[in-house]
Amino acid sequence: MNDNFFRNLFDNLASKPVITLVGLIGAGVTIYAFLQEKNVDLRYEIIANTNVLDFNAEISKLEVTYDSTNLKQTKENLRIFTIKVINNGNQNILKEYYDENDPLGLKLSTGKIIEQPEIIQVSNDYLNRNVKIENYNYKSINFSQVILESGEYFIVKLLVLHKIDSVPEIISYGKIAGQTKIEVINAID
C-alpha cells in the first residue's frame, strides 16, 4: 500500500513541480547556510569614563592627596574607566584563536594605572570562574585566554592617575585569529 501511494504521488502531473520546488528551496537554504560568513569581532567598549575629582573652582585651602601626593599641586587627576570586553561577532572565540606571543590586553596612552584592575561584571558563570587579569603594570593589563561565545562579555574597571590637561586614551593590543584589529569604541555617547 505504501509503495502504491508514493508511485501515485510521483505519477501525478501536478505534484512534480511542487516536489521540484521544495527540492530547490531546500538546496537554496542549504547553500545559503553553508556560505553564511561567520566572523570574529572582539571589541572594547568604554562604557564609563568618570573623573573622581573635578576642580571647578580655585579653593586655596583645599588639598587633595592620593598616596601622599598632593594632586592639586602636581596638576593630576583620578579617573575611572569602565570597559566592556565583548564578542560582538557571530562566531565563538575559542582558546585556539588567541596568539600566545601577542596576548590580549589594553594599554594607556598617558597616565598610569594605580590600583589592581578589577573584573566587576561577567555575562555567565564560566567567565566568572575563568576570566582573570593575568598581569598588569602602571601602563597596561593582559587578560586570560577564555572562550568568549557570541554576545558574551566581561567588564573591567581601571583607576587611572593622569595629568589634568591630557585625558588618557585606551589602546588595544593582542591578536585574535580572524580579526585584523581589536577596536576600542566609546560607547558613552
mmCIF file of C-alpha atoms in Angstrom:
data_model
loop_
_atom_site.group_PDB
_atom_site.id
_atom_site.type_symbol
_atom_site.label_atom_id
_atom_site.label_comp_id
_atom_site.label_asym_id
_atom_site.label_seq_id
_atom_site.Cartn_x
_atom_site.Cartn_y
_atom_site.Cartn_z
ATOM 1 C CA MET A 1 0.000 0.000 0.000
ATOM 2 C CA ASN A 2 2.827 2.437 0.856
ATOM 3 C CA ASP A 3 4.518 1.605 -2.430
ATOM 4 C CA ASN A 4 1.330 2.394 -4.299
ATOM 5 C CA PHE A 5 0.877 5.753 -2.515
ATOM 6 C CA PHE A 6 4.347 7.037 -3.468
ATOM 7 C CA ARG A 7 4.003 5.772 -7.035
ATOM 8 C CA ASN A 8 0.697 7.647 -7.373
ATOM 9 C CA LEU A 9 2.222 10.769 -5.864
ATOM 10 C CA PHE A 10 5.140 10.806 -8.310
ATOM 11 C CA ASP A 11 2.960 9.883 -11.260
ATOM 12 C CA ASN A 12 0.562 12.727 -10.580
ATOM 13 C CA LEU A 13 1.421 15.558 -13.009
ATOM 14 C CA ALA A 14 0.607 18.376 -10.555
ATOM 15 C CA SER A 15 2.892 17.046 -7.798
ATOM 16 C CA LYS A 16 6.111 17.015 -9.890
ATOM 17 C CA PRO A 17 6.536 20.838 -9.948
ATOM 18 C CA VAL A 18 5.725 21.030 -6.221
ATOM 19 C CA ILE A 19 8.332 18.376 -5.382
ATOM 20 C CA THR A 20 10.868 20.144 -7.637
ATOM 21 C CA LEU A 21 10.136 23.497 -5.975
ATOM 22 C CA VAL A 22 10.503 22.027 -2.482
ATOM 23 C CA GLY A 23 13.814 20.449 -3.523
ATOM 24 C CA LEU A 24 15.110 23.733 -4.955
ATOM 25 C CA ILE A 25 14.122 25.663 -1.829
ATOM 26 C CA GLY A 26 15.870 23.063 0.356
ATOM 27 C CA ALA A 27 19.014 23.263 -1.779
ATOM 28 C CA GLY A 28 18.936 27.084 -1.643
ATOM 29 C CA VAL A 29 18.626 27.123 2.144
ATOM 30 C CA THR A 30 21.496 24.629 2.459
ATOM 31 C CA ILE A 31 23.780 26.662 0.176
ATOM 32 C CA TYR A 32 22.905 29.908 1.999
ATOM 33 C CA ALA A 33 23.655 28.353 5.397
ATOM 34 C CA PHE A 34 26.956 26.978 4.087
ATOM 35 C CA LEU A 35 28.054 30.281 2.577
ATOM 36 C CA GLN A 36 26.903 32.395 5.541
ATOM 37 C CA GLU A 37 30.051 34.151 6.696
ATOM 38 C CA LYS A 38 30.960 33.726 10.339
ATOM 39 C CA ASN A 39 33.119 36.500 11.720
ATOM 40 C CA VAL A 40 35.001 37.219 14.900
ATOM 41 C CA ASP A 41 34.512 40.709 16.325
ATOM 42 C CA LEU A 42 36.089 41.196 19.739
ATOM 43 C CA ARG A 43 35.881 44.805 20.857
ATOM 44 C CA TYR A 44 36.433 47.039 23.836
ATOM 45 C CA GLU A 45 33.566 49.387 24.640
ATOM 46 C CA ILE A 46 34.288 52.247 27.026
ATOM 47 C CA ILE A 47 31.004 52.409 28.923
ATOM 48 C CA ALA A 48 32.116 54.903 31.603
ATOM 49 C CA ASN A 49 34.884 57.472 31.787
ATOM 50 C CA THR A 50 34.451 59.376 35.026
ATOM 51 C CA ASN A 51 36.560 61.917 36.844
ATOM 52 C CA VAL A 52 36.864 61.024 40.513
ATOM 53 C CA LEU A 53 37.607 64.684 41.239
ATOM 54 C CA ASP A 54 36.596 67.853 39.435
ATOM 55 C CA PHE A 55 38.281 71.087 40.421
ATOM 56 C CA ASN A 56 35.728 73.598 39.125
ATOM 57 C CA ALA A 57 36.888 76.469 41.279
ATOM 58 C CA GLU A 58 40.170 77.518 42.820
ATOM 59 C CA ILE A 59 39.975 76.954 46.582
ATOM 60 C CA SER A 60 43.288 77.843 48.186
ATOM 61 C CA LYS A 61 42.857 75.849 51.384
ATOM 62 C CA LEU A 62 41.686 72.663 49.671
ATOM 63 C CA GLU A 63 44.209 69.872 49.397
ATOM 64 C CA VAL A 64 43.553 66.502 47.779
ATOM 65 C CA THR A 65 46.145 63.803 48.277
ATOM 66 C CA TYR A 66 46.482 60.309 46.947
ATOM 67 C CA ASP A 67 49.228 58.085 48.310
ATOM 68 C CA SER A 68 50.865 61.126 49.960
ATOM 69 C CA THR A 69 50.922 63.095 46.674
ATOM 70 C CA ASN A 70 49.067 66.409 46.521
ATOM 71 C CA LEU A 71 47.056 66.104 43.293
ATOM 72 C CA LYS A 72 46.308 69.793 43.128
ATOM 73 C CA GLN A 73 49.982 70.767 43.265
ATOM 74 C CA THR A 74 51.072 68.120 40.753
ATOM 75 C CA LYS A 75 48.109 69.022 38.481
ATOM 76 C CA GLU A 76 46.933 65.428 38.337
ATOM 77 C CA ASN A 77 43.502 63.851 38.379
ATOM 78 C CA LEU A 78 41.968 60.472 39.140
ATOM 79 C CA ARG A 79 39.733 58.867 36.508
ATOM 80 C CA ILE A 80 37.754 55.629 36.480
ATOM 81 C CA PHE A 81 37.422 53.787 33.181
ATOM 82 C CA THR A 82 34.810 51.047 32.877
ATOM 83 C CA ILE A 83 35.451 48.890 29.817
ATOM 84 C CA LYS A 84 33.288 46.110 28.391
ATOM 85 C CA VAL A 85 35.182 43.362 26.550
ATOM 86 C CA ILE A 86 32.591 41.785 24.240
ATOM 87 C CA ASN A 87 32.435 39.277 21.396
ATOM 88 C CA ASN A 88 30.223 41.235 19.033
ATOM 89 C CA GLY A 89 30.660 38.776 16.155
ATOM 90 C CA ASN A 90 28.584 35.767 15.203
ATOM 91 C CA GLN A 91 31.361 33.235 15.830
ATOM 92 C CA ASN A 92 32.561 31.991 19.206
ATOM 93 C CA ILE A 93 36.141 32.881 20.172
ATOM 94 C CA LEU A 94 37.870 29.680 21.261
ATOM 95 C CA LYS A 95 41.145 29.370 23.174
ATOM 96 C CA GLU A 96 42.886 28.324 19.950
ATOM 97 C CA TYR A 97 42.107 31.758 18.439
ATOM 98 C CA TYR A 98 44.482 33.585 20.819
ATOM 99 C CA ASP A 99 48.134 34.143 19.932
ATOM 100 C CA GLU A 100 50.312 33.237 22.928
ATOM 101 C CA ASN A 101 53.090 35.509 21.632
ATOM 102 C CA ASP A 102 50.757 38.536 21.461
ATOM 103 C CA PRO A 103 48.403 38.354 24.481
ATOM 104 C CA LEU A 104 45.111 40.198 24.608
ATOM 105 C CA GLY A 105 45.131 43.424 26.585
ATOM 106 C CA LEU A 106 44.780 47.177 26.965
ATOM 107 C CA LYS A 107 47.269 49.972 27.462
ATOM 108 C CA LEU A 108 47.111 53.667 28.271
ATOM 109 C CA SER A 109 48.443 56.421 26.032
ATOM 110 C CA THR A 110 49.208 58.599 29.069
ATOM 111 C CA GLY A 111 48.772 58.334 32.814
ATOM 112 C CA LYS A 112 49.142 55.234 34.919
ATOM 113 C CA ILE A 113 47.007 52.516 36.455
ATOM 114 C CA ILE A 114 47.352 52.983 40.193
ATOM 115 C CA GLU A 115 45.324 50.114 41.639
ATOM 116 C CA GLN A 116 44.731 46.475 40.746
ATOM 117 C CA PRO A 117 42.230 46.411 37.827
ATOM 118 C CA GLU A 118 39.010 44.679 38.782
ATOM 119 C CA ILE A 119 36.530 42.497 36.871
ATOM 120 C CA ILE A 120 33.185 43.916 38.029
ATOM 121 C CA GLN A 121 30.666 42.054 35.848
ATOM 122 C CA VAL A 122 30.505 38.979 33.602
ATOM 123 C CA SER A 123 27.791 37.600 31.363
ATOM 124 C CA ASN A 124 27.934 33.962 32.519
ATOM 125 C CA ASP A 125 29.257 31.635 35.235
ATOM 126 C CA TYR A 126 32.079 30.273 33.065
ATOM 127 C CA LEU A 127 33.560 33.768 32.693
ATOM 128 C CA ASN A 128 33.034 34.414 36.400
ATOM 129 C CA ARG A 129 35.254 31.424 37.188
ATOM 130 C CA ASN A 130 37.830 31.801 34.421
ATOM 131 C CA VAL A 131 38.419 35.366 33.244
ATOM 132 C CA LYS A 132 41.420 36.851 35.019
ATOM 133 C CA ILE A 133 43.724 39.798 34.716
ATOM 134 C CA GLU A 134 46.932 37.902 34.018
ATOM 135 C CA ASN A 135 49.330 40.694 34.798
ATOM 136 C CA TYR A 136 49.289 44.429 34.908
ATOM 137 C CA ASN A 137 51.662 47.287 35.344
ATOM 138 C CA TYR A 138 51.133 51.029 35.515
ATOM 139 C CA LYS A 139 50.599 51.249 31.715
ATOM 140 C CA SER A 140 48.877 48.007 30.618
ATOM 141 C CA ILE A 141 46.855 44.929 31.542
ATOM 142 C CA ASN A 142 46.589 41.459 29.979
ATOM 143 C CA PHE A 143 43.524 39.215 30.056
ATOM 144 C CA SER A 144 43.426 35.435 30.373
ATOM 145 C CA GLN A 145 42.558 33.376 27.311
ATOM 146 C CA VAL A 146 38.929 32.372 27.753
ATOM 147 C CA ILE A 147 36.226 31.058 25.460
ATOM 148 C CA LEU A 148 34.052 34.039 24.593
ATOM 149 C CA GLU A 149 30.842 32.999 22.888
ATOM 150 C CA SER A 150 28.934 35.323 20.588
ATOM 151 C CA GLY A 151 27.347 38.126 22.623
ATOM 152 C CA GLU A 152 29.206 37.231 25.836
ATOM 153 C CA TYR A 153 31.221 39.845 27.713
ATOM 154 C CA PHE A 154 33.054 40.878 30.854
ATOM 155 C CA ILE A 155 33.533 44.351 32.318
ATOM 156 C CA VAL A 156 36.761 45.651 33.844
ATOM 157 C CA LYS A 157 37.304 48.784 35.955
ATOM 158 C CA LEU A 158 40.547 50.800 35.916
ATOM 159 C CA LEU A 159 41.590 53.595 38.272
ATOM 160 C CA VAL A 160 43.964 55.898 36.409
ATOM 161 C CA LEU A 161 46.099 58.814 37.597
ATOM 162 C CA HIS A 162 46.840 61.322 34.835
ATOM 163 C CA LYS A 163 47.754 64.947 34.183
ATOM 164 C CA ILE A 164 44.720 67.232 34.168
ATOM 165 C CA ASP A 165 45.468 68.538 30.679
ATOM 166 C CA SER A 166 45.712 65.110 28.972
ATOM 167 C CA VAL A 167 42.905 62.563 29.162
ATOM 168 C CA PRO A 168 44.310 59.045 28.663
ATOM 169 C CA GLU A 169 43.326 57.078 25.583
ATOM 170 C CA ILE A 170 42.661 53.323 25.810
ATOM 171 C CA ILE A 171 44.606 51.366 23.175
ATOM 172 C CA SER A 172 44.077 47.695 22.384
ATOM 173 C CA TYR A 173 46.748 45.129 21.670
ATOM 174 C CA GLY A 174 46.922 41.400 21.110
ATOM 175 C CA LYS A 175 45.900 39.081 18.305
ATOM 176 C CA ILE A 176 42.746 37.046 17.741
ATOM 177 C CA ALA A 177 42.618 34.743 14.700
ATOM 178 C CA GLY A 178 40.186 36.044 12.093
ATOM 179 C CA GLN A 179 40.370 39.665 13.219
ATOM 180 C CA THR A 180 42.891 42.206 11.985
ATOM 181 C CA LYS A 181 42.353 44.887 14.653
ATOM 182 C CA ILE A 182 40.580 44.977 18.002
ATOM 183 C CA GLU A 183 38.507 48.160 18.078
ATOM 184 C CA VAL A 184 38.157 50.438 21.101
ATOM 185 C CA ILE A 185 34.757 52.121 20.938
ATOM 186 C CA ASN A 186 33.482 54.961 23.078
ATOM 187 C CA ALA A 187 30.006 53.672 23.974
ATOM 188 C CA ILE A 188 29.234 56.531 26.353
ATOM 189 C CA ASP A 189 27.627 58.628 23.621
#
